[in-house]
PDB file of C-alpha atoms in Angstrom:
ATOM      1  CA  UNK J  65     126.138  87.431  96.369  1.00  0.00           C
ATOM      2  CA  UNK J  66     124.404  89.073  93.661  1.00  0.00           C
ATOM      3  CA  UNK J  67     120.592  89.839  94.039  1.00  0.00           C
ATOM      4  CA  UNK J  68     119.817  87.257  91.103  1.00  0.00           C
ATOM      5  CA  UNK J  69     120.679  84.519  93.421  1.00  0.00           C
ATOM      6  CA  UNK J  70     118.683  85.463  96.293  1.00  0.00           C
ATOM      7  CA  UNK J  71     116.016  82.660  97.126  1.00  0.00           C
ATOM      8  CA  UNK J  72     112.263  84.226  97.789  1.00  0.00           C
ATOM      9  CA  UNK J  73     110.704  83.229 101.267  1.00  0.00           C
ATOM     10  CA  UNK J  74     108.461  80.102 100.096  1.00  0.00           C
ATOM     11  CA  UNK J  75     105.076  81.323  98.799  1.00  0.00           C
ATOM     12  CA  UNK J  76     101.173  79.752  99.899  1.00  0.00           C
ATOM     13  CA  UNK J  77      98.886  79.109  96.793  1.00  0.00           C
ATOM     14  CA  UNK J  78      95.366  79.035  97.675  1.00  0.00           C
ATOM     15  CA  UNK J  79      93.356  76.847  96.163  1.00  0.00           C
ATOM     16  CA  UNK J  80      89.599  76.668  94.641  1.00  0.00           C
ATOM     17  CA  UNK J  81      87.661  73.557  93.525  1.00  0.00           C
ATOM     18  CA  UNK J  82      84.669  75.294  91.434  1.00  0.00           C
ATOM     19  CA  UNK J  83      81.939  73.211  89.971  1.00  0.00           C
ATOM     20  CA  UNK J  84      80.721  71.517  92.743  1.00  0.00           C
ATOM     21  CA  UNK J  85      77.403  69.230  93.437  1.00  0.00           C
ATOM     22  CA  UNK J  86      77.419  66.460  95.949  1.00  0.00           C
ATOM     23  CA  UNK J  87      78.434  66.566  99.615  1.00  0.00           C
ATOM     24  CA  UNK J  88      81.035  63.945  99.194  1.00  0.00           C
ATOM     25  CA  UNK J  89      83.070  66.092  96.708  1.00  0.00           C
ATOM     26  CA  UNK J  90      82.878  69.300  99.077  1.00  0.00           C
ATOM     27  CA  UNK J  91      84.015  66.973 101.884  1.00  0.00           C
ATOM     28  CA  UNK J  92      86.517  65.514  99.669  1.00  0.00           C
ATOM     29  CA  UNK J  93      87.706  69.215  98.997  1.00  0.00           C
ATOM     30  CA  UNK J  94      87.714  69.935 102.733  1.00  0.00           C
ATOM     31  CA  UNK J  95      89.776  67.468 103.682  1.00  0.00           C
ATOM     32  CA  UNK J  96      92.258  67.432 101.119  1.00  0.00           C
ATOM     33  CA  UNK J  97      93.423  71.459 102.121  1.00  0.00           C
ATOM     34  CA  UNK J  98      90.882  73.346  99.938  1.00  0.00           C
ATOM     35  CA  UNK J  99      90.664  77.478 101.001  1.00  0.00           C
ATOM     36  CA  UNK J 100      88.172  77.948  99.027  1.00  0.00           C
ATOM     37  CA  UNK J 101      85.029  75.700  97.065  1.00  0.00           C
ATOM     38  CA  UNK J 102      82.865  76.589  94.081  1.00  0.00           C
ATOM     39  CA  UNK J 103      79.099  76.629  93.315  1.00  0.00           C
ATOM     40  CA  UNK J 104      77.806  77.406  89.738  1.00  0.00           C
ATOM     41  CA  UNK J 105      74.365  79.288  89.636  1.00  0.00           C
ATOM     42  CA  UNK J 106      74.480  79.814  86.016  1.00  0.00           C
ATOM     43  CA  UNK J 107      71.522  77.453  84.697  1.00  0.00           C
ATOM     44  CA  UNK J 108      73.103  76.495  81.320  1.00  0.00           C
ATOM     45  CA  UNK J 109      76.335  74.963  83.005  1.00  0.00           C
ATOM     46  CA  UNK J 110      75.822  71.372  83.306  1.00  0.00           C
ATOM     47  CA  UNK J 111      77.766  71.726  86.919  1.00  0.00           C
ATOM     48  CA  UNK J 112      74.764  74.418  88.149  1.00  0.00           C
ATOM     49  CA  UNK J 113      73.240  74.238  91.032  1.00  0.00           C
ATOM     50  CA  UNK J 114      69.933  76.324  92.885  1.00  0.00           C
ATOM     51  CA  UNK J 115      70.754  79.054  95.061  1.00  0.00           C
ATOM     52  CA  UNK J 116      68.710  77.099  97.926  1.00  0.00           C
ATOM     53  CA  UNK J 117      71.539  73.934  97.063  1.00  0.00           C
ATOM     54  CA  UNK J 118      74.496  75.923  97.205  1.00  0.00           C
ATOM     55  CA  UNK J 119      73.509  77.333 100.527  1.00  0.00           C
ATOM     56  CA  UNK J 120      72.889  73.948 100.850  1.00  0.00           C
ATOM     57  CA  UNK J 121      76.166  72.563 100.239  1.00  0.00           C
ATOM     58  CA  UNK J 122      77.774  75.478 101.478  1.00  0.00           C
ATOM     59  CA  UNK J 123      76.514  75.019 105.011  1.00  0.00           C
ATOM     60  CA  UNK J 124      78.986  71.822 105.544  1.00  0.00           C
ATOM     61  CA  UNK J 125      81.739  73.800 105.206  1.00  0.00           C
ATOM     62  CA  UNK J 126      83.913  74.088 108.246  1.00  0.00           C
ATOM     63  CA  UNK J 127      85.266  77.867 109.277  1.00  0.00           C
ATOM     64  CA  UNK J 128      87.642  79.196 106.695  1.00  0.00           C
ATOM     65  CA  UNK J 129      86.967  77.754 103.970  1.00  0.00           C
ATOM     66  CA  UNK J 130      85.474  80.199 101.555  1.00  0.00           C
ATOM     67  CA  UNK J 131      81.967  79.756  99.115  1.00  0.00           C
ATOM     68  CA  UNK J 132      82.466  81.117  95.823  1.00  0.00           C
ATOM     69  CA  UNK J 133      79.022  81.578  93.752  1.00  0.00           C
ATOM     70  CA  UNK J 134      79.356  81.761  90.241  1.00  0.00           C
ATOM     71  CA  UNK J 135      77.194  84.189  88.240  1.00  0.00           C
ATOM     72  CA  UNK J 136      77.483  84.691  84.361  1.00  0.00           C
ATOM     73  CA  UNK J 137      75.313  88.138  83.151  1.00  0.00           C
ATOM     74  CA  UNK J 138      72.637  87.432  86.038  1.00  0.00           C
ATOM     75  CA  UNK J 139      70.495  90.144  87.519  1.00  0.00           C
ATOM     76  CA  UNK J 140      71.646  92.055  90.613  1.00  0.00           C
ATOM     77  CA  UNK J 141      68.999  91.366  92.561  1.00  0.00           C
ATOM     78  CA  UNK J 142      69.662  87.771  91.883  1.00  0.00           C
ATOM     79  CA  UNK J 143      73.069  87.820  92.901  1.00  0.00           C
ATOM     80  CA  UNK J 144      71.986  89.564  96.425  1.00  0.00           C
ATOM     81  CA  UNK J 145      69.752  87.217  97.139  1.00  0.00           C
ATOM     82  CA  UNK J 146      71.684  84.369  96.853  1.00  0.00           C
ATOM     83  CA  UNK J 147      74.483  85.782  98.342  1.00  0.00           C
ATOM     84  CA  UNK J 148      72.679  86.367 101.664  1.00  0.00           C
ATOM     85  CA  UNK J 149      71.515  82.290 101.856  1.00  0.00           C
ATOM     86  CA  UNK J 150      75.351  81.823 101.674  1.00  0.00           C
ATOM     87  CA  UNK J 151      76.875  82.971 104.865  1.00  0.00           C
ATOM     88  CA  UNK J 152      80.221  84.033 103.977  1.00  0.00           C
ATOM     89  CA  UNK J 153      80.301  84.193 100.067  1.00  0.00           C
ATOM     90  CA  UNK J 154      82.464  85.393  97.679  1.00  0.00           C
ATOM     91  CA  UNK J 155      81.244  86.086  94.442  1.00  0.00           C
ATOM     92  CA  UNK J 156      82.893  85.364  90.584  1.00  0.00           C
ATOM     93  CA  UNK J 157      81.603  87.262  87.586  1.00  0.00           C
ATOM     94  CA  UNK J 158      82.305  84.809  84.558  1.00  0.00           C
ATOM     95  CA  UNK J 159      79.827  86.694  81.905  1.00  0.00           C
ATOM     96  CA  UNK J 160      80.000  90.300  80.038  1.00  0.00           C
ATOM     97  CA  UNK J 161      79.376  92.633  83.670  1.00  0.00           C
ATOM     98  CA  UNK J 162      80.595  96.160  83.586  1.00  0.00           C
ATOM     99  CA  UNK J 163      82.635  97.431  86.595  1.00  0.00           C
ATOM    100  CA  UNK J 164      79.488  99.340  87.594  1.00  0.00           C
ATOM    101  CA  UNK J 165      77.405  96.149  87.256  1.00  0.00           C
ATOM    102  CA  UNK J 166      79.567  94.045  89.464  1.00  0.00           C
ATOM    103  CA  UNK J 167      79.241  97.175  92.145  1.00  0.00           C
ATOM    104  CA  UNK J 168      75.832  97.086  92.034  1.00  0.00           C
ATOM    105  CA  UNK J 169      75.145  93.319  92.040  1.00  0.00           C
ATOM    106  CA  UNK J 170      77.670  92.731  95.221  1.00  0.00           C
ATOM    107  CA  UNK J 171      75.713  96.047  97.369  1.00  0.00           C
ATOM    108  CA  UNK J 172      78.541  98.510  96.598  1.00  0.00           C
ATOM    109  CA  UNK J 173      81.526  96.148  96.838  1.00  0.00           C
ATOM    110  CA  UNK J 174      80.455  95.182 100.257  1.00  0.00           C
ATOM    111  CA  UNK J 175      79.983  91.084  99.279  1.00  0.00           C
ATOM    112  CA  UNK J 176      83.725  90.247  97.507  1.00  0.00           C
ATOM    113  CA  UNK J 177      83.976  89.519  94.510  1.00  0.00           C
ATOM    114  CA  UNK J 178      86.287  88.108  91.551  1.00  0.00           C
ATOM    115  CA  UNK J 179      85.821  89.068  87.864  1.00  0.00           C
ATOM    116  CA  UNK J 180      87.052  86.321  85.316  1.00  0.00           C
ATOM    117  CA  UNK J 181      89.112  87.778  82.256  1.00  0.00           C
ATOM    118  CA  UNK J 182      88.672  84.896  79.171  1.00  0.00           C
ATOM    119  CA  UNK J 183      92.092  85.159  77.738  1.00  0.00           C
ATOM    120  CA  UNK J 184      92.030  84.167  73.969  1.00  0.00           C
ATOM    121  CA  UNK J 185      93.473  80.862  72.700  1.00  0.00           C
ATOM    122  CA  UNK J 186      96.905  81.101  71.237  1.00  0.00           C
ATOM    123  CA  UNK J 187      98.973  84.039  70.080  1.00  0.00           C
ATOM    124  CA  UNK J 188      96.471  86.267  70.584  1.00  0.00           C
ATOM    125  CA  UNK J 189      96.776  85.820  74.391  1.00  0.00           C
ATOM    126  CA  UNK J 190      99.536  88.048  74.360  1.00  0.00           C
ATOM    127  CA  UNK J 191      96.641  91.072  72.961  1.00  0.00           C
ATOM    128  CA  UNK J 192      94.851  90.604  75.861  1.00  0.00           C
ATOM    129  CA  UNK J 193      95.373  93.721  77.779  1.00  0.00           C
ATOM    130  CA  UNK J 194      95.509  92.351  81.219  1.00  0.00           C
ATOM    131  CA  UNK J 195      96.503  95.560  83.235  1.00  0.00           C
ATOM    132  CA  UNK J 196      93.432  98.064  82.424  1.00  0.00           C
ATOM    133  CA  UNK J 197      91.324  95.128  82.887  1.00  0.00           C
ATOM    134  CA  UNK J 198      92.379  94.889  86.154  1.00  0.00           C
ATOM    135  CA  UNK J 199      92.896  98.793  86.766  1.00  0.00           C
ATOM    136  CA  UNK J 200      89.202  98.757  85.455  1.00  0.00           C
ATOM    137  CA  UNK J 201      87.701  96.180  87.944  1.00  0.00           C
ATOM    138  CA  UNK J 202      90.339  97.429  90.734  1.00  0.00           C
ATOM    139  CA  UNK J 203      86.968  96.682  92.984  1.00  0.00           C
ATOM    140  CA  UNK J 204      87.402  92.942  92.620  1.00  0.00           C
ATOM    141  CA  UNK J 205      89.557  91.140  95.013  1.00  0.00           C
ATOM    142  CA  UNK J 206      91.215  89.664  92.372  1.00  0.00           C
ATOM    143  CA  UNK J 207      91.217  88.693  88.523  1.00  0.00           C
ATOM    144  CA  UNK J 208      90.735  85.025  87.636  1.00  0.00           C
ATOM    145  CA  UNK J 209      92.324  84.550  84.386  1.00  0.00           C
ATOM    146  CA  UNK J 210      90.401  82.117  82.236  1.00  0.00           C
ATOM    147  CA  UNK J 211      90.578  80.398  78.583  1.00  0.00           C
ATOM    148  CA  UNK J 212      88.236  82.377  75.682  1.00  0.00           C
ATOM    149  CA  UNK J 213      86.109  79.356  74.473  1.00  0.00           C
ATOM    150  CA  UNK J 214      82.857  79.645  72.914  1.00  0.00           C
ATOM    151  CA  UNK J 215      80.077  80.363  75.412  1.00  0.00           C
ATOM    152  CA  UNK J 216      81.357  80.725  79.124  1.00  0.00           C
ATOM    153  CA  UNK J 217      83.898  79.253  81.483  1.00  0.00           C
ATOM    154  CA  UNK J 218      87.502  77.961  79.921  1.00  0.00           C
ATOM    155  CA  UNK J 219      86.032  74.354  78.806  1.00  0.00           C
ATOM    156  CA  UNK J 220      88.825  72.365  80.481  1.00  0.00           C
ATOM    157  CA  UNK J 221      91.358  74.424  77.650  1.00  0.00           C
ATOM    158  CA  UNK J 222      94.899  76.529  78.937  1.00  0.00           C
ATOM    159  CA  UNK J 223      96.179  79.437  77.171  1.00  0.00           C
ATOM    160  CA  UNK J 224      99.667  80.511  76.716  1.00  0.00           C
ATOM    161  CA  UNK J 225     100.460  81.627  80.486  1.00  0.00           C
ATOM    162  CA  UNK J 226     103.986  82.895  79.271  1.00  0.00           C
ATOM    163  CA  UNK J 227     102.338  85.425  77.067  1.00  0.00           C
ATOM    164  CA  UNK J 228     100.645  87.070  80.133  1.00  0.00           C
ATOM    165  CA  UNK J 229     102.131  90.602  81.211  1.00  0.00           C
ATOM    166  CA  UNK J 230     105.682  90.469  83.278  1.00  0.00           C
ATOM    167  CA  UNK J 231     103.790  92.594  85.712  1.00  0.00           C
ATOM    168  CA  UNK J 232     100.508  92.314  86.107  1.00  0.00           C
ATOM    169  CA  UNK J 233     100.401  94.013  89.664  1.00  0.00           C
ATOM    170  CA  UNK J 234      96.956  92.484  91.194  1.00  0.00           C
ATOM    171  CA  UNK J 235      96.090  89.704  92.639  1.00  0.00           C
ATOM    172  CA  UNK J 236      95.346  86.966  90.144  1.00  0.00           C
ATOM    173  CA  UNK J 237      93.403  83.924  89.711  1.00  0.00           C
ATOM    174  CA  UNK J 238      94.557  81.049  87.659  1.00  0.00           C
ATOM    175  CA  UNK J 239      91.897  78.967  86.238  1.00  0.00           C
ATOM    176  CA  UNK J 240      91.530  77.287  82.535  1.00  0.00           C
ATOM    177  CA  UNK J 241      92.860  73.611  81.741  1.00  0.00           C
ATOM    178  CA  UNK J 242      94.553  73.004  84.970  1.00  0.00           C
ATOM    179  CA  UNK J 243      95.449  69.266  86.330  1.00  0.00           C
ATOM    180  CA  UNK J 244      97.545  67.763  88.908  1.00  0.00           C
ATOM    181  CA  UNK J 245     100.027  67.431  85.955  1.00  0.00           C
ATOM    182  CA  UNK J 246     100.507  71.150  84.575  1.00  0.00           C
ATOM    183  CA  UNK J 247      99.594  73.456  87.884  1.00  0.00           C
ATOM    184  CA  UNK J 248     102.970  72.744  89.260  1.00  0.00           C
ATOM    185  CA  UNK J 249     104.130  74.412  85.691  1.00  0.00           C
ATOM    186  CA  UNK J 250     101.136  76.934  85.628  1.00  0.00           C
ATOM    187  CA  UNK J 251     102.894  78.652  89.175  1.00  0.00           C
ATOM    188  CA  UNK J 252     105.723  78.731  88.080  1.00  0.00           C
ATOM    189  CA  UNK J 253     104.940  80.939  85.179  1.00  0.00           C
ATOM    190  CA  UNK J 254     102.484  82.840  86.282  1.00  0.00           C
ATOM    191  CA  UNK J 255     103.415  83.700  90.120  1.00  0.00           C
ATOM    192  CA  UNK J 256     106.036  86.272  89.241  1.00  0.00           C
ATOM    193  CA  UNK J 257     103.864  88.058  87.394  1.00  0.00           C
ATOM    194  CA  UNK J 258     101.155  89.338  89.671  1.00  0.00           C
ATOM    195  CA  UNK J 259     101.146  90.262  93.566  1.00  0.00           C
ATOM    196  CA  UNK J 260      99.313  86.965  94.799  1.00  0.00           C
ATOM    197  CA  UNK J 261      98.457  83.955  92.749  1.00  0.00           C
ATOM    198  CA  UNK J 262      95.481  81.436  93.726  1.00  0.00           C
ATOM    199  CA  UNK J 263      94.755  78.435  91.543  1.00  0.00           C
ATOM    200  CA  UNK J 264      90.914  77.481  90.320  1.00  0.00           C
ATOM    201  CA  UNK J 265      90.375  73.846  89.024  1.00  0.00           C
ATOM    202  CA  UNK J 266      86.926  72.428  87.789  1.00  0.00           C
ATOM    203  CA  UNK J 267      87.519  69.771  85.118  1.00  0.00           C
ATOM    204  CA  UNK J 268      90.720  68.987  85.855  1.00  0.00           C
ATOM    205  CA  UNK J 269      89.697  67.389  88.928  1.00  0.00           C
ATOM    206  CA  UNK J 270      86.459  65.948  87.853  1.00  0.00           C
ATOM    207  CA  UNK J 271      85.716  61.923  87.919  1.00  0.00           C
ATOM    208  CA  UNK J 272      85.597  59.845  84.159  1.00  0.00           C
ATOM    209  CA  UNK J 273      83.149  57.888  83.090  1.00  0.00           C
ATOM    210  CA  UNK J 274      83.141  54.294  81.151  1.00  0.00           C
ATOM    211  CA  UNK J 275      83.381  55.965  77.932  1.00  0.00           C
ATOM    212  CA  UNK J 276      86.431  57.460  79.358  1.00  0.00           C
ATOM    213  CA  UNK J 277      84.998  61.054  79.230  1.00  0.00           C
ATOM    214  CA  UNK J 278      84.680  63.305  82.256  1.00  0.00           C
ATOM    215  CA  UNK J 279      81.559  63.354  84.164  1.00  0.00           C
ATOM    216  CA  UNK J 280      80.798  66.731  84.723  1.00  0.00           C
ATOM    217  CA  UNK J 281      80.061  67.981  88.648  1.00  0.00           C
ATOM    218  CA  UNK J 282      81.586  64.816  89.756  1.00  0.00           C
ATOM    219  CA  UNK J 283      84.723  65.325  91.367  1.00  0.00           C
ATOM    220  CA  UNK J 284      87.498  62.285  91.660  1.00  0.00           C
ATOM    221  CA  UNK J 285      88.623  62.702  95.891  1.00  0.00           C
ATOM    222  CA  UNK J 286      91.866  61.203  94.284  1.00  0.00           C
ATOM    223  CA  UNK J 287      92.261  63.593  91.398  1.00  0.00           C
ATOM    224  CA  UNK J 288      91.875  66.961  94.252  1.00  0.00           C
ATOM    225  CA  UNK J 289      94.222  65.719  96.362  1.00  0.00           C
ATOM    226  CA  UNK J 290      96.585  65.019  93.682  1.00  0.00           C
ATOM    227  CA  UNK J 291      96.042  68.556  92.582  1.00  0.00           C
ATOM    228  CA  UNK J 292      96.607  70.212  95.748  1.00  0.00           C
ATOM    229  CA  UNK J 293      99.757  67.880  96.516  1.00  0.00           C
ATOM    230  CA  UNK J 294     101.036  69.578  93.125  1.00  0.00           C
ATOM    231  CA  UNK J 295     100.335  73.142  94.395  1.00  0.00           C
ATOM    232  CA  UNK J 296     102.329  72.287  97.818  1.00  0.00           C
ATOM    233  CA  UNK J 297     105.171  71.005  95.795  1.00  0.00           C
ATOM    234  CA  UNK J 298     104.760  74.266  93.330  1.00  0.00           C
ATOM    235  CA  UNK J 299     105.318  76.160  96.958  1.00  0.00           C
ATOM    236  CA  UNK J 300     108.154  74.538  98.108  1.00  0.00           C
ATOM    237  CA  UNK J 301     110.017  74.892  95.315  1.00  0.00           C
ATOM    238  CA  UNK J 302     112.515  78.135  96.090  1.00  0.00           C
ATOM    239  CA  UNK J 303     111.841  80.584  93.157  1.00  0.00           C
ATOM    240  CA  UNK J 304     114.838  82.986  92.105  1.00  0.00           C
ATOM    241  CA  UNK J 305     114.455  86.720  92.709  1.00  0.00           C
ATOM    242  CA  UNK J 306     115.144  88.542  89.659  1.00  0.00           C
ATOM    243  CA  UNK J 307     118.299  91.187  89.888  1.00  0.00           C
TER     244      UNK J 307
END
C-alpha cells in the first residue's frame, strides 16, 4: 500500500470560546468540552471586560481549562498586572506589539502567550507571509491566524484558509468567521498545514437578538456546543497522509 493511502492517527482540536462576560456562558463553555475560554481587556471591544471581572470570571473555571486575556497595544505593566489576578493565564496579543514588546509585557516569556496575525481579506491572503511571522514571534506558543478588518479582531469575517502556506511549521490558531457550520471545513484545510491546530470562536457562537443581529458578549449554550460537536466530528474524520 502506497504511503498516499495511509490513514493519520485521529487528531484532538482544542478549542477557545473568546469574548466572554457572564458566568452562565463560561459555564456553558465548561460543560460543553471547552480547553480553553476568553476574556477581552481591550476597552473599545464591546465584549471587554475589567481585569478585576476576568479574574472574576476566571475563578469558576474548573482545573484545565485555560484563561486567555486579550490585550490589543496595552502597556506592559498592564498586562502583568492583570495577568497575576488570573491564576493560570495565557495571554493573546491582537494589536501592533513587536516581538520584544510581547517579551517584555509577559516577564520574559515566562506568562504564555499567543500573537494574532490579521490575514488580509481575499487574494491578498496568499501575500501574507505567514512563516517569518511566526519565525519572528517563535516566543509565542502559537500564532492565531485572524481576518484583517478595520480596527482589531476579525469582525465575525473568514479569509481564504486555502491560500495559507502548505507548511507553516508552528503551532497555529484558527480564529476569524468561524461557526458550527464552516469549522468542520476550516480543519480540514488548515490542519495539514501547521504542527498543531486549535480553533478560536467569538461571534460565531454568540446569542441573536429580535432584530435578528448578534448580541455581542452573549454566548448561545446551544450555538458552543454545536460548535464543539463540529470540531469532534472534524477529528474523527481520518485525514490522508500525503505520499
Amino acid at each position: 500500500m502506497s504511503s498516499s493511502n495511509l490513514l493519520s492517527a485521529p487528531a484532538r482540536t482544542r478549542v477557545k470560546i473568546c469574548g466572554l462576560t457572564r458566568e452562565q456562558d463560561v459555564d456553558a463553555a465548561v460543560d460543553a468540552g471547552a480547553d480553553a475560554v476568553g476574556f477581552v481587556l481591550y476597552a473599545k471591544s464591546p465584549r471587554a471586560v475589567t481585569p478585576a471581572r476576568a479574574a472574576q470570571l476566571a475563578a469558576r473555571l474548573p482545573p484545565f481549562v485555560t484563561p486567555v486575556l486579550l490585550f490589543v497595544n496595552a502597556p506592559a505593566t498592564e498586562v502583568i498586572a492583570a495577568s497575576a489576578r488570573v491564576a493560570g493565564a495565557c495571554v493573546q496579543f491582537h494589536g501592533d506589539e513587536s516581538p520584544e514588546e510581547c517579551l517584555r509585557a509577559t516577564d520574559g516569556g515566562r506568562i504564555p502567550f499567543l500573537r494574532a496575525a490579521r490575514i488580509p481579506l481575499g487574494a491578498e491572503g496568499a501575500r501574507f507571509p505567514l512563516v517569518e511571522y511566526a519565525r519572528q514571534y517563535s516566543h509565542a506558543r502559537a500564532i492565531l491566524l485572524d481576518a484583517m478588518v478595520e480596527g482589531y479582531g476579525g469582525g465575525g469575517k473568514a479569509f481564504h484558509w486555502s491560500l495559507l502556506p502548505t507548511s507553516a511549521d508552528s503551532h497555529l490558531v484558527l480564529s476569524g468567521g468561524l461557526t458550527p457550520a464552516n469549522v468542520t471545513d476550516g480543519i480540514a484545510q488548515v490542519r495539514p498545514r501547521c504542527k498543531t491546530l486549535a480553533v478560536d470562536v467569538s461571534s460565531g457562537v454568540e446569542a441573536t437578538g429580535p432584530d435578528g443581529l448578534a448580541l455581542k458578549g452573549i454566548k448561545d449554550a446551544g450555538k458552543i456546543q454545536r460548535f464543539i460537536a463540529a470540531v469532534r466530528a472534524a477529528d474523527a474524520a481520518p485525514a490522508i497522509l500525503s505520499s
